[in-house]
Amino acid sequence: MNTIKNATLLVFNYDDAIAFYTKKLNFILTEDVPLDNGKRWITIQAKDQPNFALVVTLANTDLQKATVGKQAGDGVAFFMQTNDSNSDYVTFSKNGVQFLQKPTKQPYGTVAIFKDLYGNKWDLIEPVK
C-alpha cells in the first residue's frame, strides 16, 4: 500500500513558521531535528491527524525563495477539513489569522479562505453532512 505521508512547506524562517502553525492554527510540532549547516528536519501536523505532516523546509535556492508564499501560484495551496468552520473561523481570527473569505456555503460544504504567515492560501472546509 502506498500513502502520502508528507508535503513540503517552504518558509523563510523555521521558528516563525513553527510559532504561526502551533500558536495560531493549533498544529503540533512533531519533529525538530538539527541537521548539518544549520538546517533542521521539522514536521508539523494538525491535531487528530497523525498520518500526515508538513515538512517545514527553509528556502535556500533563488527559485525556492521566490516560491515561498506562492506554493500554488495565486490559488489555494492547502486544504484543512473541519467539523465546525464557524468556530474555527472565530478561533483562528482571534489568533491573528488573516481571512480572505468568511465561511461561505458551497455545494460541497462551508468554506473559508485564509492566508498563512507567508501568504499561502488555505481553504478551511466543513464538508456537507
mmCIF file of N, CA and C in Angstrom:
data_model
loop_
_atom_site.group_PDB
_atom_site.id
_atom_site.type_symbol
_atom_site.label_atom_id
_atom_site.label_comp_id
_atom_site.label_asym_id
_atom_site.label_seq_id
_atom_site.Cartn_x
_atom_site.Cartn_y
_atom_site.Cartn_z
ATOM 1 N N MET A 1 0.846 -1.181 0.000
ATOM 2 C CA MET A 1 0.000 0.000 0.000
ATOM 3 C C MET A 1 0.888 1.240 0.000
ATOM 4 N N ASN A 2 0.579 2.201 -0.841
ATOM 5 C CA ASN A 2 1.285 3.471 -0.879
ATOM 6 C C ASN A 2 0.412 4.548 -0.270
ATOM 7 N N THR A 3 1.011 5.398 0.547
ATOM 8 C CA THR A 3 0.288 6.517 1.137
ATOM 9 C C THR A 3 1.141 7.770 1.032
ATOM 10 N N ILE A 4 0.497 8.915 0.996
ATOM 11 C CA ILE A 4 1.220 10.178 1.036
ATOM 12 C C ILE A 4 1.378 10.537 2.507
ATOM 13 N N LYS A 5 2.599 10.693 2.951
ATOM 14 C CA LYS A 5 2.911 10.904 4.359
ATOM 15 C C LYS A 5 3.240 12.366 4.673
ATOM 16 N N ASN A 6 3.920 13.047 3.733
ATOM 17 C CA ASN A 6 4.380 14.406 3.974
ATOM 18 C C ASN A 6 4.241 15.256 2.723
ATOM 19 N N ALA A 7 4.226 16.571 2.930
ATOM 20 C CA ALA A 7 4.321 17.544 1.848
ATOM 21 C C ALA A 7 5.225 18.668 2.336
ATOM 22 N N THR A 8 5.935 19.280 1.428
ATOM 23 C CA THR A 8 6.872 20.338 1.769
ATOM 24 C C THR A 8 6.159 21.666 1.927
ATOM 25 N N LEU A 9 6.537 22.402 2.960
ATOM 26 C CA LEU A 9 6.088 23.770 3.178
ATOM 27 C C LEU A 9 7.339 24.642 3.212
ATOM 28 N N LEU A 10 7.575 25.416 2.154
ATOM 29 C CA LEU A 10 8.744 26.280 2.084
ATOM 30 C C LEU A 10 8.550 27.516 2.950
ATOM 31 N N VAL A 11 9.572 27.859 3.736
ATOM 32 C CA VAL A 11 9.496 29.000 4.650
ATOM 33 C C VAL A 11 10.804 29.793 4.602
ATOM 34 N N PHE A 12 10.745 31.025 5.126
ATOM 35 C CA PHE A 12 11.944 31.848 5.261
ATOM 36 C C PHE A 12 12.614 31.668 6.618
ATOM 37 N N ASN A 13 11.840 31.237 7.626
ATOM 38 C CA ASN A 13 12.373 31.132 8.976
ATOM 39 C C ASN A 13 11.672 29.983 9.699
ATOM 40 N N TYR A 14 12.455 29.039 10.181
ATOM 41 C CA TYR A 14 11.890 27.880 10.868
ATOM 42 C C TYR A 14 11.022 28.277 12.064
ATOM 43 N N ASP A 15 11.593 29.069 12.957
ATOM 44 C CA ASP A 15 10.903 29.363 14.214
ATOM 45 C C ASP A 15 9.644 30.189 14.008
ATOM 46 N N ASP A 16 9.651 31.119 13.041
ATOM 47 C CA ASP A 16 8.445 31.885 12.738
ATOM 48 C C ASP A 16 7.338 30.960 12.244
ATOM 49 N N ALA A 17 7.699 30.014 11.400
ATOM 50 C CA ALA A 17 6.707 29.070 10.868
ATOM 51 C C ALA A 17 6.159 28.179 11.979
ATOM 52 N N ILE A 18 7.033 27.658 12.819
ATOM 53 C CA ILE A 18 6.576 26.819 13.935
ATOM 54 C C ILE A 18 5.613 27.607 14.814
ATOM 55 N N ALA A 19 5.967 28.830 15.154
ATOM 56 C CA ALA A 19 5.110 29.656 16.016
ATOM 57 C C ALA A 19 3.751 29.897 15.370
ATOM 58 N N PHE A 20 3.732 30.235 14.081
ATOM 59 C CA PHE A 20 2.458 30.502 13.407
ATOM 60 C C PHE A 20 1.566 29.269 13.429
ATOM 61 N N TYR A 21 2.094 28.147 12.999
ATOM 62 C CA TYR A 21 1.254 26.955 12.872
ATOM 63 C C TYR A 21 0.838 26.372 14.218
ATOM 64 N N THR A 22 1.704 26.442 15.209
ATOM 65 C CA THR A 22 1.335 25.863 16.506
ATOM 66 C C THR A 22 0.480 26.810 17.340
ATOM 67 N N LYS A 23 0.749 28.097 17.280
ATOM 68 C CA LYS A 23 0.017 29.044 18.135
ATOM 69 C C LYS A 23 -1.249 29.594 17.485
ATOM 70 N N LYS A 24 -1.249 29.750 16.178
ATOM 71 C CA LYS A 24 -2.413 30.348 15.516
ATOM 72 C C LYS A 24 -3.365 29.315 14.925
ATOM 73 N N LEU A 25 -2.821 28.181 14.457
ATOM 74 C CA LEU A 25 -3.670 27.153 13.842
ATOM 75 C C LEU A 25 -3.747 25.875 14.666
ATOM 76 N N ASN A 26 -3.114 25.870 15.834
ATOM 77 C CA ASN A 26 -3.177 24.735 16.764
ATOM 78 C C ASN A 26 -2.575 23.448 16.213
ATOM 79 N N PHE A 27 -1.584 23.562 15.335
ATOM 80 C CA PHE A 27 -0.859 22.388 14.863
ATOM 81 C C PHE A 27 0.037 21.880 15.981
ATOM 82 N N ILE A 28 0.578 20.692 15.793
ATOM 83 C CA ILE A 28 1.505 20.079 16.740
ATOM 84 C C ILE A 28 2.876 19.983 16.066
ATOM 85 N N LEU A 29 3.909 20.395 16.781
ATOM 86 C CA LEU A 29 5.278 20.187 16.321
ATOM 87 C C LEU A 29 5.632 18.743 16.625
ATOM 88 N N THR A 30 5.872 17.947 15.584
ATOM 89 C CA THR A 30 6.107 16.518 15.790
ATOM 90 C C THR A 30 7.583 16.136 15.724
ATOM 91 N N GLU A 31 8.381 16.906 14.988
ATOM 92 C CA GLU A 31 9.822 16.646 14.916
ATOM 93 C C GLU A 31 10.547 17.969 14.733
ATOM 94 N N ASP A 32 11.699 18.078 15.370
ATOM 95 C CA ASP A 32 12.597 19.212 15.171
ATOM 96 C C ASP A 32 14.006 18.693 15.424
ATOM 97 N N VAL A 33 14.634 18.204 14.370
ATOM 98 C CA VAL A 33 15.920 17.533 14.464
ATOM 99 C C VAL A 33 16.996 18.385 13.778
ATOM 100 N N PRO A 34 18.041 18.768 14.508
ATOM 101 C CA PRO A 34 19.122 19.536 13.888
ATOM 102 C C PRO A 34 19.861 18.711 12.833
ATOM 103 N N LEU A 35 20.200 19.352 11.724
ATOM 104 C CA LEU A 35 20.976 18.731 10.655
ATOM 105 C C LEU A 35 22.245 19.555 10.433
ATOM 106 N N ASP A 36 23.042 19.172 9.472
ATOM 107 C CA ASP A 36 24.253 19.916 9.143
ATOM 108 C C ASP A 36 23.920 21.295 8.579
ATOM 109 N N ASN A 37 24.863 22.211 8.681
ATOM 110 C CA ASN A 37 24.784 23.548 8.086
ATOM 111 C C ASN A 37 23.591 24.372 8.565
ATOM 112 N N GLY A 38 23.163 24.173 9.810
ATOM 113 C CA GLY A 38 22.068 24.963 10.364
ATOM 114 C C GLY A 38 20.686 24.552 9.892
ATOM 115 N N LYS A 39 20.606 23.513 9.094
ATOM 116 C CA LYS A 39 19.304 23.028 8.638
ATOM 117 C C LYS A 39 18.666 22.187 9.731
ATOM 118 N N ARG A 40 17.350 21.999 9.607
ATOM 119 C CA ARG A 40 16.601 21.203 10.571
ATOM 120 C C ARG A 40 15.552 20.374 9.827
ATOM 121 N N TRP A 41 15.271 19.191 10.365
ATOM 122 C CA TRP A 41 14.150 18.370 9.881
ATOM 123 C C TRP A 41 12.994 18.660 10.823
ATOM 124 N N ILE A 42 12.006 19.410 10.319
ATOM 125 C CA ILE A 42 10.878 19.828 11.137
ATOM 126 C C ILE A 42 9.596 19.333 10.500
ATOM 127 N N THR A 43 8.761 18.682 11.293
ATOM 128 C CA THR A 43 7.435 18.311 10.811
ATOM 129 C C THR A 43 6.389 18.855 11.777
ATOM 130 N N ILE A 44 5.284 19.298 11.188
ATOM 131 C CA ILE A 44 4.133 19.768 11.953
ATOM 132 C C ILE A 44 2.906 19.073 11.399
ATOM 133 N N GLN A 45 1.925 18.880 12.266
ATOM 134 C CA GLN A 45 0.703 18.246 11.793
ATOM 135 C C GLN A 45 -0.495 18.773 12.555
ATOM 136 N N ALA A 46 -1.625 18.700 11.890
ATOM 137 C CA ALA A 46 -2.869 19.067 12.545
ATOM 138 C C ALA A 46 -3.134 18.060 13.658
ATOM 139 N N LYS A 47 -3.708 18.561 14.764
ATOM 140 C CA LYS A 47 -4.101 17.638 15.832
ATOM 141 C C LYS A 47 -5.074 16.633 15.230
ATOM 142 N N ASP A 48 -5.082 15.451 15.743
ATOM 143 C CA ASP A 48 -6.001 14.398 15.290
ATOM 144 C C ASP A 48 -5.703 13.900 13.879
ATOM 145 N N GLN A 49 -4.525 14.199 13.343
ATOM 146 C CA GLN A 49 -4.165 13.672 12.026
ATOM 147 C C GLN A 49 -2.733 13.141 12.057
ATOM 148 N N PRO A 50 -2.527 12.000 12.709
ATOM 149 C CA PRO A 50 -1.170 11.502 12.922
ATOM 150 C C PRO A 50 -0.482 10.927 11.684
ATOM 151 N N ASN A 51 -1.199 10.714 10.596
ATOM 152 C CA ASN A 51 -0.611 10.044 9.438
ATOM 153 C C ASN A 51 -0.172 10.983 8.324
ATOM 154 N N PHE A 52 -0.229 12.298 8.559
ATOM 155 C CA PHE A 52 0.217 13.254 7.548
ATOM 156 C C PHE A 52 0.829 14.462 8.234
ATOM 157 N N ALA A 53 1.962 14.915 7.725
ATOM 158 C CA ALA A 53 2.626 16.086 8.299
ATOM 159 C C ALA A 53 3.199 16.953 7.187
ATOM 160 N N LEU A 54 3.307 18.236 7.482
ATOM 161 C CA LEU A 54 4.019 19.157 6.605
ATOM 162 C C LEU A 54 5.474 19.190 7.047
ATOM 163 N N VAL A 55 6.380 19.119 6.092
ATOM 164 C CA VAL A 55 7.802 19.240 6.368
ATOM 165 C C VAL A 55 8.164 20.708 6.173
ATOM 166 N N VAL A 56 8.495 21.375 7.252
ATOM 167 C CA VAL A 56 8.847 22.794 7.215
ATOM 168 C C VAL A 56 10.278 22.890 6.686
ATOM 169 N N THR A 57 10.419 23.454 5.486
ATOM 170 C CA THR A 57 11.695 23.457 4.780
ATOM 171 C C THR A 57 12.162 24.881 4.529
ATOM 172 N N LEU A 58 13.368 25.182 4.958
ATOM 173 C CA LEU A 58 13.940 26.501 4.755
ATOM 174 C C LEU A 58 14.289 26.686 3.280
ATOM 175 N N ALA A 59 13.758 27.743 2.681
ATOM 176 C CA ALA A 59 14.046 28.038 1.278
ATOM 177 C C ALA A 59 15.505 28.455 1.144
ATOM 178 N N ASN A 60 16.229 27.802 0.245
ATOM 179 C CA ASN A 60 17.648 28.092 0.051
ATOM 180 C C ASN A 60 17.974 28.641 -1.322
ATOM 181 N N THR A 61 17.412 28.058 -2.355
ATOM 182 C CA THR A 61 17.728 28.489 -3.710
ATOM 183 C C THR A 61 16.889 29.713 -4.083
ATOM 184 N N ASP A 62 17.290 30.395 -5.146
ATOM 185 C CA ASP A 62 16.512 31.553 -5.606
ATOM 186 C C ASP A 62 15.092 31.146 -5.969
ATOM 187 N N LEU A 63 14.936 29.995 -6.629
ATOM 188 C CA LEU A 63 13.596 29.538 -7.010
ATOM 189 C C LEU A 63 12.759 29.227 -5.771
ATOM 190 N N GLN A 64 13.344 28.547 -4.800
ATOM 191 C CA GLN A 64 12.606 28.254 -3.565
ATOM 192 C C GLN A 64 12.198 29.539 -2.862
ATOM 193 N N LYS A 65 13.098 30.493 -2.772
ATOM 194 C CA LYS A 65 12.791 31.763 -2.111
ATOM 195 C C LYS A 65 11.668 32.495 -2.841
ATOM 196 N N ALA A 66 11.670 32.431 -4.163
ATOM 197 C CA ALA A 66 10.618 33.085 -4.949
ATOM 198 C C ALA A 66 9.277 32.377 -4.799
ATOM 199 N N THR A 67 9.307 31.115 -4.375
ATOM 200 C CA THR A 67 8.097 30.303 -4.265
ATOM 201 C C THR A 67 7.448 30.391 -2.886
ATOM 202 N N VAL A 68 8.189 30.820 -1.877
ATOM 203 C CA VAL A 68 7.623 30.924 -0.525
ATOM 204 C C VAL A 68 6.388 31.817 -0.578
ATOM 205 N N GLY A 69 5.292 31.314 -0.047
ATOM 206 C CA GLY A 69 4.037 32.062 -0.042
ATOM 207 C C GLY A 69 3.241 31.938 -1.331
ATOM 208 N N LYS A 70 3.820 31.266 -2.308
ATOM 209 C CA LYS A 70 3.152 31.098 -3.606
ATOM 210 C C LYS A 70 3.247 29.643 -4.060
ATOM 211 N N GLN A 71 3.123 28.737 -3.125
ATOM 212 C CA GLN A 71 3.318 27.334 -3.459
ATOM 213 C C GLN A 71 2.287 26.805 -4.449
ATOM 214 N N ALA A 72 1.173 27.506 -4.599
ATOM 215 C CA ALA A 72 0.169 27.129 -5.609
ATOM 216 C C ALA A 72 -0.084 28.315 -6.542
ATOM 217 N N GLY A 73 0.939 29.106 -6.778
ATOM 218 C CA GLY A 73 0.744 30.312 -7.581
ATOM 219 C C GLY A 73 -0.167 31.256 -6.825
ATOM 220 N N ASP A 74 -1.241 31.697 -7.469
ATOM 221 C CA ASP A 74 -2.190 32.570 -6.770
ATOM 222 C C ASP A 74 -3.432 31.807 -6.323
ATOM 223 N N GLY A 75 -3.377 30.464 -6.402
ATOM 224 C CA GLY A 75 -4.501 29.632 -5.978
ATOM 225 C C GLY A 75 -4.329 29.134 -4.550
ATOM 226 N N VAL A 76 -5.271 28.331 -4.120
ATOM 227 C CA VAL A 76 -5.227 27.734 -2.789
ATOM 228 C C VAL A 76 -4.206 26.603 -2.795
ATOM 229 N N ALA A 77 -3.313 26.627 -1.814
ATOM 230 C CA ALA A 77 -2.245 25.631 -1.744
ATOM 231 C C ALA A 77 -2.604 24.446 -0.859
ATOM 232 N N PHE A 78 -3.347 24.707 0.227
ATOM 233 C CA PHE A 78 -3.608 23.670 1.222
ATOM 234 C C PHE A 78 -5.082 23.684 1.607
ATOM 235 N N PHE A 79 -5.566 22.526 2.049
ATOM 236 C CA PHE A 79 -6.979 22.359 2.383
ATOM 237 C C PHE A 79 -7.072 21.706 3.754
ATOM 238 N N MET A 80 -7.718 22.396 4.678
ATOM 239 C CA MET A 80 -7.871 21.905 6.039
ATOM 240 C C MET A 80 -9.347 21.589 6.282
ATOM 241 N N GLN A 81 -9.635 20.341 6.623
ATOM 242 C CA GLN A 81 -11.017 19.961 6.896
ATOM 243 C C GLN A 81 -11.337 20.200 8.361
ATOM 244 N N THR A 82 -12.566 20.623 8.617
ATOM 245 C CA THR A 82 -13.024 20.902 9.972
ATOM 246 C C THR A 82 -14.436 20.374 10.162
ATOM 247 N N ASN A 83 -14.817 20.183 11.415
ATOM 248 C CA ASN A 83 -16.188 19.807 11.745
ATOM 249 C C ASN A 83 -17.036 21.029 12.065
ATOM 250 N N ASP A 84 -16.374 22.177 12.272
ATOM 251 C CA ASP A 84 -17.093 23.389 12.659
ATOM 252 C C ASP A 84 -16.359 24.615 12.107
ATOM 253 N N SER A 85 -16.676 24.975 10.883
ATOM 254 C CA SER A 85 -15.967 26.073 10.219
ATOM 255 C C SER A 85 -16.177 27.406 10.931
ATOM 256 N N ASN A 86 -17.374 27.648 11.454
ATOM 257 C CA ASN A 86 -17.624 28.920 12.138
ATOM 258 C C ASN A 86 -16.798 29.046 13.413
ATOM 259 N N SER A 87 -16.722 27.994 14.202
ATOM 260 C CA SER A 87 -15.931 28.015 15.430
ATOM 261 C C SER A 87 -14.448 28.208 15.118
ATOM 262 N N ASP A 88 -13.936 27.464 14.141
ATOM 263 C CA ASP A 88 -12.529 27.608 13.773
ATOM 264 C C ASP A 88 -12.255 28.990 13.194
ATOM 265 N N TYR A 89 -13.184 29.513 12.427
ATOM 266 C CA TYR A 89 -13.037 30.864 11.886
ATOM 267 C C TYR A 89 -12.879 31.877 13.022
ATOM 268 N N VAL A 90 -13.719 31.780 14.041
ATOM 269 C CA VAL A 90 -13.651 32.700 15.182
ATOM 270 C C VAL A 90 -12.328 32.514 15.936
ATOM 271 N N THR A 91 -11.972 31.266 16.225
ATOM 272 C CA THR A 91 -10.734 30.988 16.968
ATOM 273 C C THR A 91 -9.510 31.467 16.200
ATOM 274 N N PHE A 92 -9.409 31.091 14.926
ATOM 275 C CA PHE A 92 -8.244 31.477 14.128
ATOM 276 C C PHE A 92 -8.178 32.995 13.970
ATOM 277 N N SER A 93 -9.322 33.635 13.780
ATOM 278 C CA SER A 93 -9.341 35.101 13.665
ATOM 279 C C SER A 93 -8.818 35.751 14.945
ATOM 280 N N LYS A 94 -9.263 35.245 16.093
ATOM 281 C CA LYS A 94 -8.785 35.771 17.381
ATOM 282 C C LYS A 94 -7.283 35.548 17.533
ATOM 283 N N ASN A 95 -6.774 34.484 16.916
ATOM 284 C CA ASN A 95 -5.343 34.180 16.973
ATOM 285 C C ASN A 95 -4.526 35.035 16.003
ATOM 286 N N GLY A 96 -5.203 35.868 15.207
ATOM 287 C CA GLY A 96 -4.495 36.755 14.291
ATOM 288 C C GLY A 96 -4.357 36.250 12.871
ATOM 289 N N VAL A 97 -5.069 35.178 12.526
ATOM 290 C CA VAL A 97 -5.020 34.656 11.158
ATOM 291 C C VAL A 97 -5.841 35.574 10.250
ATOM 292 N N GLN A 98 -5.280 35.905 9.096
ATOM 293 C CA GLN A 98 -5.953 36.792 8.142
ATOM 294 C C GLN A 98 -6.828 35.969 7.192
ATOM 295 N N PHE A 99 -8.132 36.241 7.225
ATOM 296 C CA PHE A 99 -9.071 35.562 6.334
ATOM 297 C C PHE A 99 -9.359 36.428 5.121
ATOM 298 N N LEU A 100 -9.406 35.781 3.975
ATOM 299 C CA LEU A 100 -9.768 36.436 2.724
ATOM 300 C C LEU A 100 -11.249 36.262 2.432
ATOM 301 N N GLN A 101 -11.831 35.239 3.048
ATOM 302 C CA GLN A 101 -13.260 34.951 2.858
ATOM 303 C C GLN A 101 -13.808 34.336 4.139
ATOM 304 N N LYS A 102 -14.919 34.868 4.618
ATOM 305 C CA LYS A 102 -15.608 34.297 5.768
ATOM 306 C C LYS A 102 -16.235 32.974 5.349
ATOM 307 N N PRO A 103 -16.638 32.130 6.316
ATOM 308 C CA PRO A 103 -17.300 30.875 5.947
ATOM 309 C C PRO A 103 -18.492 31.118 5.025
ATOM 310 N N THR A 104 -18.455 30.439 3.889
ATOM 311 C CA THR A 104 -19.461 30.608 2.842
ATOM 312 C C THR A 104 -19.937 29.233 2.401
ATOM 313 N N LYS A 105 -21.234 29.065 2.300
ATOM 314 C CA LYS A 105 -21.789 27.769 1.866
ATOM 315 C C LYS A 105 -21.524 27.553 0.377
ATOM 316 N N GLN A 106 -21.035 26.367 0.068
ATOM 317 C CA GLN A 106 -20.798 25.908 -1.293
ATOM 318 C C GLN A 106 -21.493 24.553 -1.443
ATOM 319 N N PRO A 107 -21.679 24.061 -2.660
ATOM 320 C CA PRO A 107 -22.339 22.761 -2.829
ATOM 321 C C PRO A 107 -21.633 21.614 -2.097
ATOM 322 N N TYR A 108 -20.334 21.706 -1.907
ATOM 323 C CA TYR A 108 -19.557 20.637 -1.275
ATOM 324 C C TYR A 108 -19.301 20.875 0.209
ATOM 325 N N GLY A 109 -19.714 22.043 0.739
ATOM 326 C CA GLY A 109 -19.519 22.322 2.157
ATOM 327 C C GLY A 109 -19.382 23.807 2.422
ATOM 328 N N THR A 110 -19.046 24.145 3.638
ATOM 329 C CA THR A 110 -18.826 25.535 4.028
ATOM 330 C C THR A 110 -17.329 25.804 3.991
ATOM 331 N N VAL A 111 -16.940 26.878 3.301
ATOM 332 C CA VAL A 111 -15.531 27.153 3.054
ATOM 333 C C VAL A 111 -15.167 28.568 3.482
ATOM 334 N N ALA A 112 -14.058 28.687 4.194
ATOM 335 C CA ALA A 112 -13.444 29.977 4.490
ATOM 336 C C ALA A 112 -12.027 29.919 3.928
ATOM 337 N N ILE A 113 -11.503 31.052 3.486
ATOM 338 C CA ILE A 113 -10.151 31.093 2.929
ATOM 339 C C ILE A 113 -9.295 32.003 3.801
ATOM 340 N N PHE A 114 -8.122 31.494 4.183
ATOM 341 C CA PHE A 114 -7.191 32.305 4.962
ATOM 342 C C PHE A 114 -5.792 32.203 4.373
ATOM 343 N N LYS A 115 -4.918 33.086 4.844
ATOM 344 C CA LYS A 115 -3.523 33.089 4.418
ATOM 345 C C LYS A 115 -2.629 32.728 5.597
ATOM 346 N N ASP A 116 -1.569 31.982 5.304
ATOM 347 C CA ASP A 116 -0.595 31.714 6.353
ATOM 348 C C ASP A 116 0.375 32.889 6.460
ATOM 349 N N LEU A 117 1.373 32.774 7.289
ATOM 350 C CA LEU A 117 2.265 33.901 7.543
ATOM 351 C C LEU A 117 3.036 34.347 6.322
ATOM 352 N N TYR A 118 3.167 33.504 5.310
ATOM 353 C CA TYR A 118 3.901 33.879 4.100
ATOM 354 C C TYR A 118 2.986 34.216 2.931
ATOM 355 N N GLY A 119 1.685 34.016 3.104
ATOM 356 C CA GLY A 119 0.739 34.361 2.049
ATOM 357 C C GLY A 119 0.146 33.183 1.306
ATOM 358 N N ASN A 120 0.567 31.942 1.617
ATOM 359 C CA ASN A 120 -0.078 30.782 1.000
ATOM 360 C C ASN A 120 -1.548 30.784 1.383
ATOM 361 N N LYS A 121 -2.409 30.510 0.416
ATOM 362 C CA LYS A 121 -3.839 30.439 0.694
ATOM 363 C C LYS A 121 -4.217 29.034 1.159
ATOM 364 N N TRP A 122 -5.134 29.000 2.126
ATOM 365 C CA TRP A 122 -5.668 27.761 2.682
ATOM 366 C C TRP A 122 -7.180 27.816 2.619
ATOM 367 N N ASP A 123 -7.803 26.696 2.257
ATOM 368 C CA ASP A 123 -9.252 26.540 2.412
ATOM 369 C C ASP A 123 -9.499 25.829 3.729
ATOM 370 N N LEU A 124 -10.398 26.379 4.511
ATOM 371 C CA LEU A 124 -10.909 25.732 5.719
ATOM 372 C C LEU A 124 -12.278 25.204 5.343
ATOM 373 N N ILE A 125 -12.439 23.892 5.247
ATOM 374 C CA ILE A 125 -13.633 23.281 4.685
ATOM 375 C C ILE A 125 -14.368 22.433 5.713
ATOM 376 N N GLU A 126 -15.660 22.718 5.861
ATOM 377 C CA GLU A 126 -16.551 21.855 6.626
ATOM 378 C C GLU A 126 -17.436 21.155 5.604
ATOM 379 N N PRO A 127 -17.211 19.849 5.382
ATOM 380 C CA PRO A 127 -17.974 19.146 4.362
ATOM 381 C C PRO A 127 -19.463 19.114 4.674
ATOM 382 N N VAL A 128 -20.255 18.952 3.622
ATOM 383 C CA VAL A 128 -21.700 18.771 3.791
ATOM 384 C C VAL A 128 -21.914 17.500 4.604
ATOM 385 N N LYS A 129 -22.813 17.580 5.573
ATOM 386 C CA LYS A 129 -23.056 16.414 6.428
ATOM 387 C C LYS A 129 -24.093 15.507 5.841
#
